[in-house]
PDB file of C-alpha atoms in Angstrom:
ATOM      1  CA  MET S   1     -34.495 -23.559 -42.488  1.00 46.00           C
ATOM      2  CA  THR S   2     -32.168 -20.685 -43.511  1.00 43.00           C
ATOM      3  CA  VAL S   3     -31.024 -18.695 -40.768  1.00 43.00           C
ATOM      4  CA  SER S   4     -31.127 -14.743 -42.363  1.00 44.00           C
ATOM      5  CA  ARG S   5     -28.004 -12.642 -40.872  1.00 45.00           C
ATOM      6  CA  PRO S   6     -28.127  -8.769 -40.718  1.00 45.00           C
ATOM      7  CA  VAL S   7     -26.029  -7.229 -43.679  1.00 42.00           C
ATOM      8  CA  PRO S   8     -23.359  -4.515 -42.720  1.00 43.00           C
ATOM      9  CA  ALA S   9     -23.439  -1.636 -43.107  1.00 44.00           C
ATOM     10  CA  ALA S  10     -21.458  -0.429 -46.640  1.00 44.00           C
ATOM     11  CA  ARG S  11     -17.820   0.637 -45.762  1.00 46.00           C
ATOM     12  CA  ALA S  12     -16.207   2.952 -47.988  1.00 47.00           C
ATOM     13  CA  PRO S  13     -13.427   1.075 -50.730  1.00 47.00           C
ATOM     14  CA  ARG S  14     -10.006   0.374 -48.933  1.00 49.00           C
ATOM     15  CA  LYS S  15      -7.258   2.686 -50.423  1.00 48.00           C
ATOM     16  CA  ALA S  16      -4.497   0.061 -52.125  1.00 48.00           C
ATOM     17  CA  ALA S  17      -2.104  -1.038 -49.718  1.00 51.00           C
ATOM     18  CA  THR S  18       0.170   0.630 -52.060  1.00 58.00           C
ATOM     19  CA  ASP S  19      -1.375   3.959 -52.743  1.00 57.00           C
ATOM     20  CA  PRO S  20       0.847   6.587 -50.203  1.00 57.00           C
ATOM     21  CA  ALA S  21      -2.429   8.472 -48.974  1.00 59.00           C
ATOM     22  CA  ALA S  22      -3.010   5.144 -47.059  1.00 59.00           C
ATOM     23  CA  ASP S  23      -0.707   5.238 -44.448  1.00 69.00           C
ATOM     24  CA  ASP S  24      -1.685   9.141 -43.452  1.00 85.00           C
ATOM     25  CA  ALA S  25      -1.719   9.299 -39.920  1.00 88.00           C
ATOM     26  CA  LEU S  26       1.018  10.002 -38.525  1.00 93.00           C
ATOM     27  CA  GLN S  27       3.340   7.810 -36.868  1.00 93.00           C
ATOM     28  CA  LEU S  28       4.126   8.098 -32.779  1.00 91.00           C
ATOM     29  CA  GLY S  29       7.120   5.992 -32.458  1.00 93.00           C
ATOM     30  CA  GLU S  30       8.511   6.101 -28.782  1.00 95.00           C
ATOM     31  CA  LEU S  31       6.140   8.994 -28.029  1.00 92.00           C
ATOM     32  CA  SER S  32       3.742   6.474 -27.738  1.00 91.00           C
ATOM     33  CA  GLY S  33       5.641   4.730 -24.711  1.00 94.00           C
ATOM     34  CA  HIS S  34       5.685   8.103 -22.914  1.00 96.00           C
ATOM     35  CA  LEU S  35       3.239   8.144 -19.745  1.00 95.00           C
ATOM     36  CA  GLY S  36       3.246  11.739 -20.046  1.00 95.00           C
ATOM     37  CA  TYR S  37       1.452  11.483 -23.171  1.00 96.00           C
ATOM     38  CA  ALA S  38      -0.601   8.778 -22.766  1.00 96.00           C
ATOM     39  CA  LEU S  39      -2.331  10.360 -19.324  1.00 96.00           C
ATOM     40  CA  LYS S  40      -2.432  14.099 -21.697  1.00 96.00           C
ATOM     41  CA  ARG S  41      -4.856  11.964 -24.166  1.00 96.00           C
ATOM     42  CA  ALA S  42      -6.896  10.363 -21.352  1.00 97.00           C
ATOM     43  CA  GLN S  43      -7.612  14.170 -19.862  1.00 97.00           C
ATOM     44  CA  LEU S  44      -8.588  15.323 -22.845  1.00 97.00           C
ATOM     45  CA  ARG S  45     -11.252  12.508 -24.075  1.00 97.00           C
ATOM     46  CA  ILE S  46     -12.269  12.560 -20.907  1.00 97.00           C
ATOM     47  CA  PHE S  47     -12.829  16.284 -20.220  1.00 97.00           C
ATOM     48  CA  GLU S  48     -15.010  16.206 -23.780  1.00 97.00           C
ATOM     49  CA  ASP S  49     -16.701  13.595 -22.016  1.00 97.00           C
ATOM     50  CA  PHE S  50     -17.660  15.742 -18.659  1.00 98.00           C
ATOM     51  CA  LEU S  51     -18.326  18.612 -21.214  1.00 97.00           C
ATOM     52  CA  ARG S  52     -20.407  17.375 -23.194  1.00 97.00           C
ATOM     53  CA  CYS S  53     -22.383  15.347 -20.241  1.00 97.00           C
ATOM     54  CA  VAL S  54     -22.990  18.763 -18.073  1.00 97.00           C
ATOM     55  CA  ALA S  55     -23.576  20.713 -21.139  1.00 97.00           C
ATOM     56  CA  PRO S  56     -26.885  22.024 -20.017  1.00 96.00           C
ATOM     57  CA  LEU S  57     -24.948  23.405 -17.040  1.00 97.00           C
ATOM     58  CA  GLN S  58     -22.472  25.005 -18.981  1.00 96.00           C
ATOM     59  CA  LEU S  59     -19.936  23.726 -16.649  1.00 97.00           C
ATOM     60  CA  THR S  60     -16.014  23.071 -17.163  1.00 97.00           C
ATOM     61  CA  PRO S  61     -14.188  20.190 -14.869  1.00 97.00           C
ATOM     62  CA  ALA S  62     -11.953  23.055 -12.821  1.00 97.00           C
ATOM     63  CA  GLN S  63     -15.289  24.877 -12.175  1.00 98.00           C
ATOM     64  CA  PHE S  64     -17.290  21.272 -10.765  1.00 98.00           C
ATOM     65  CA  SER S  65     -13.813  20.651  -8.875  1.00 98.00           C
ATOM     66  CA  VAL S  66     -14.095  24.595  -6.968  1.00 97.00           C
ATOM     67  CA  LEU S  67     -18.097  23.824  -6.375  1.00 98.00           C
ATOM     68  CA  LEU S  68     -17.431  20.305  -5.063  1.00 98.00           C
ATOM     69  CA  LEU S  69     -14.496  21.820  -2.419  1.00 97.00           C
ATOM     70  CA  LEU S  70     -16.947  24.448  -1.113  1.00 97.00           C
ATOM     71  CA  ASP S  71     -20.050  21.961  -0.940  1.00 97.00           C
ATOM     72  CA  LYS S  72     -17.376  20.289   1.462  1.00 97.00           C
ATOM     73  CA  ASN S  73     -15.597  23.295   3.122  1.00 95.00           C
ATOM     74  CA  PRO S  74     -17.650  25.990   3.244  1.00 90.00           C
ATOM     75  CA  GLY S  75     -16.274  29.361   4.799  1.00 88.00           C
ATOM     76  CA  ARG S  76     -12.730  27.901   3.472  1.00 93.00           C
ATOM     77  CA  ASN S  77     -10.040  31.298   2.194  1.00 92.00           C
ATOM     78  CA  GLN S  78      -9.982  31.072  -2.009  1.00 91.00           C
ATOM     79  CA  THR S  79      -6.197  30.378  -1.354  1.00 92.00           C
ATOM     80  CA  GLU S  80      -6.560  27.131  -0.225  1.00 94.00           C
ATOM     81  CA  ILE S  81      -8.920  26.236  -2.493  1.00 96.00           C
ATOM     82  CA  ALA S  82      -6.715  27.635  -5.474  1.00 96.00           C
ATOM     83  CA  ASN S  83      -4.032  25.769  -3.710  1.00 96.00           C
ATOM     84  CA  THR S  84      -5.947  22.544  -3.856  1.00 95.00           C
ATOM     85  CA  LEU S  85      -7.086  22.408  -6.802  1.00 96.00           C
ATOM     86  CA  GLY S  86      -3.855  23.730  -8.439  1.00 95.00           C
ATOM     87  CA  ILE S  87      -4.630  26.417  -9.994  1.00 96.00           C
ATOM     88  CA  LEU S  88      -2.570  29.830 -10.146  1.00 96.00           C
ATOM     89  CA  ARG S  89      -4.341  32.332  -8.743  1.00 91.00           C
ATOM     90  CA  PRO S  90      -5.231  34.733 -11.506  1.00 92.00           C
ATOM     91  CA  ASN S  91      -7.061  32.040 -13.456  1.00 96.00           C
ATOM     92  CA  PHE S  92      -8.922  31.183  -9.989  1.00 96.00           C
ATOM     93  CA  VAL S  93     -10.296  34.523  -9.439  1.00 94.00           C
ATOM     94  CA  ALA S  94     -10.881  34.894 -12.867  1.00 96.00           C
ATOM     95  CA  MET S  95     -12.832  31.489 -12.494  1.00 97.00           C
ATOM     96  CA  LEU S  96     -14.698  33.139  -9.512  1.00 96.00           C
ATOM     97  CA  ASP S  97     -15.931  36.084 -11.086  1.00 96.00           C
ATOM     98  CA  GLY S  98     -17.555  34.057 -13.488  1.00 97.00           C
ATOM     99  CA  LEU S  99     -19.364  32.042 -10.308  1.00 98.00           C
ATOM    100  CA  GLU S 100     -20.042  34.691  -9.056  1.00 97.00           C
ATOM    101  CA  SER S 101     -22.250  36.371 -11.461  1.00 98.00           C
ATOM    102  CA  ARG S 102     -23.496  32.835 -12.333  1.00 98.00           C
ATOM    103  CA  GLU S 103     -24.523  33.500  -8.346  1.00 98.00           C
ATOM    104  CA  LEU S 104     -22.967  30.246  -8.385  1.00 98.00           C
ATOM    105  CA  CYS S 105     -20.714  31.608  -5.060  1.00 97.00           C
ATOM    106  CA  VAL S 106     -20.515  34.252  -3.244  1.00 96.00           C
ATOM    107  CA  ARG S 107     -17.017  36.032  -1.961  1.00 93.00           C
ATOM    108  CA  VAL S 108     -16.760  37.313   1.636  1.00 92.00           C
ATOM    109  CA  ARG S 109     -14.286  39.590   2.941  1.00 88.00           C
ATOM    110  CA  SER S 110     -13.107  37.328   6.774  1.00 82.00           C
ATOM    111  CA  THR S 111     -13.354  38.656   9.673  1.00 83.00           C
ATOM    112  CA  ASN S 112     -10.107  37.071  10.832  1.00 82.00           C
ATOM    113  CA  ASP S 113      -7.947  38.574   8.035  1.00 80.00           C
ATOM    114  CA  ARG S 114      -9.075  41.261   5.992  1.00 78.00           C
ATOM    115  CA  ARG S 115      -6.910  40.605   3.110  1.00 81.00           C
ATOM    116  CA  SER S 116      -8.710  37.052   2.292  1.00 82.00           C
ATOM    117  CA  HIS S 117     -11.958  35.904   1.264  1.00 87.00           C
ATOM    118  CA  ILE S 118     -13.700  33.158   2.543  1.00 92.00           C
ATOM    119  CA  LEU S 119     -15.961  31.340  -0.676  1.00 95.00           C
ATOM    120  CA  MET S 120     -19.881  29.982  -0.132  1.00 95.00           C
ATOM    121  CA  LEU S 121     -21.679  27.894  -2.425  1.00 97.00           C
ATOM    122  CA  THR S 122     -25.288  29.943  -2.641  1.00 97.00           C
ATOM    123  CA  ASP S 123     -28.682  27.901  -3.058  1.00 97.00           C
ATOM    124  CA  LYS S 124     -28.094  28.424  -6.545  1.00 98.00           C
ATOM    125  CA  GLY S 125     -24.851  27.228  -6.228  1.00 98.00           C
ATOM    126  CA  ARG S 126     -26.161  23.852  -4.051  1.00 98.00           C
ATOM    127  CA  ALA S 127     -28.835  23.336  -6.815  1.00 98.00           C
ATOM    128  CA  VAL S 128     -26.796  23.189  -9.746  1.00 98.00           C
ATOM    129  CA  LEU S 129     -23.708  20.851  -7.954  1.00 98.00           C
ATOM    130  CA  ALA S 130     -26.843  19.140  -6.859  1.00 98.00           C
ATOM    131  CA  ARG S 131     -27.533  18.193 -11.016  1.00 98.00           C
ATOM    132  CA  ALA S 132     -24.407  18.237 -11.857  1.00 98.00           C
ATOM    133  CA  LYS S 133     -23.275  15.356  -9.580  1.00 98.00           C
ATOM    134  CA  LYS S 134     -26.434  13.491 -10.659  1.00 98.00           C
ATOM    135  CA  LEU S 135     -25.143  14.079 -14.744  1.00 98.00           C
ATOM    136  CA  VAL S 136     -21.437  13.055 -14.053  1.00 98.00           C
ATOM    137  CA  ALA S 137     -22.345  10.070 -11.764  1.00 97.00           C
ATOM    138  CA  THR S 138     -25.312   8.460 -14.394  1.00 97.00           C
ATOM    139  CA  LYS S 139     -23.504   9.634 -17.145  1.00 96.00           C
ATOM    140  CA  HIS S 140     -20.058  10.327 -17.254  1.00 97.00           C
ATOM    141  CA  GLU S 141     -18.034   8.282 -14.293  1.00 97.00           C
ATOM    142  CA  ALA S 142     -20.952   5.251 -15.478  1.00 97.00           C
ATOM    143  CA  ARG S 143     -19.481   5.319 -18.840  1.00 96.00           C
ATOM    144  CA  LEU S 144     -15.579   5.535 -17.759  1.00 97.00           C
ATOM    145  CA  ASN S 145     -16.852   2.412 -14.945  1.00 96.00           C
ATOM    146  CA  GLU S 146     -18.085   0.398 -17.481  1.00 97.00           C
ATOM    147  CA  LEU S 147     -14.957   1.277 -19.781  1.00 97.00           C
ATOM    148  CA  LEU S 148     -12.803  -0.058 -17.305  1.00 97.00           C
ATOM    149  CA  GLY S 149     -14.322  -2.703 -14.142  1.00 97.00           C
ATOM    150  CA  PRO S 150     -14.333  -1.548 -10.533  1.00 95.00           C
ATOM    151  CA  ALA S 151     -11.021  -3.299 -10.205  1.00 97.00           C
ATOM    152  CA  ASN S 152      -9.030  -1.602 -13.019  1.00 97.00           C
ATOM    153  CA  ARG S 153     -11.047   1.791 -11.494  1.00 97.00           C
ATOM    154  CA  ALA S 154      -9.721   1.229  -8.199  1.00 97.00           C
ATOM    155  CA  ALA S 155      -6.247   0.920  -9.378  1.00 97.00           C
ATOM    156  CA  LEU S 156      -6.236   3.466 -11.982  1.00 97.00           C
ATOM    157  CA  LEU S 157      -6.758   5.802  -9.362  1.00 97.00           C
ATOM    158  CA  GLU S 158      -4.546   4.124  -6.810  1.00 97.00           C
ATOM    159  CA  MET S 159      -1.723   4.554  -9.346  1.00 97.00           C
ATOM    160  CA  LEU S 160      -2.563   7.963  -9.957  1.00 96.00           C
ATOM    161  CA  ALA S 161      -2.671   8.973  -6.592  1.00 96.00           C
ATOM    162  CA  LYS S 162       0.982   7.798  -6.060  1.00 97.00           C
ATOM    163  CA  ILE S 163       1.734   9.618  -9.413  1.00 95.00           C
ATOM    164  CA  ALA S 164       0.107  13.264  -7.835  1.00 93.00           C
ATOM    165  CA  THR S 165       1.836  12.434  -3.846  1.00 94.00           C
ATOM    166  CA  GLU S 166       5.105  10.824  -4.447  1.00 96.00           C
ATOM    167  CA  PHE S 167       6.316  12.202  -8.325  1.00 94.00           C
TER     168      PHE S 167
END
């Protein structure tokens, strides 16, 4: 009895080792050992995947983070939210303008300090956040969990938290 094996897909012909174009990838050298470079490259890939996952909702990772914080901290002022997320004030104001124009949140002048605005999610904002959380959990985070495994995921989160708080 003969067993048929799947025929591998055709590959592009390999360039000869003597062809200088065969090694056209840049050599990273010591850059590949720099933690900051590795973190940035990983962040870019993670953000690309996040954006694909929530594309129907048109949310950036920063906007998603703001909506999450507003959900858990209703009535906090915009300075507290921006500082917690490390977003510069001018960038945060522009982001809030966009979220407000989409009717996902509202700014209300504080009754305690008229110079300050408190932030609240709207019903639409809560609905969009619920959809985003589901997409992120079932697609984005699920892929990361599959790639890393539970123990590595927990270890990575611990290491990143250590860098963020102690470095």
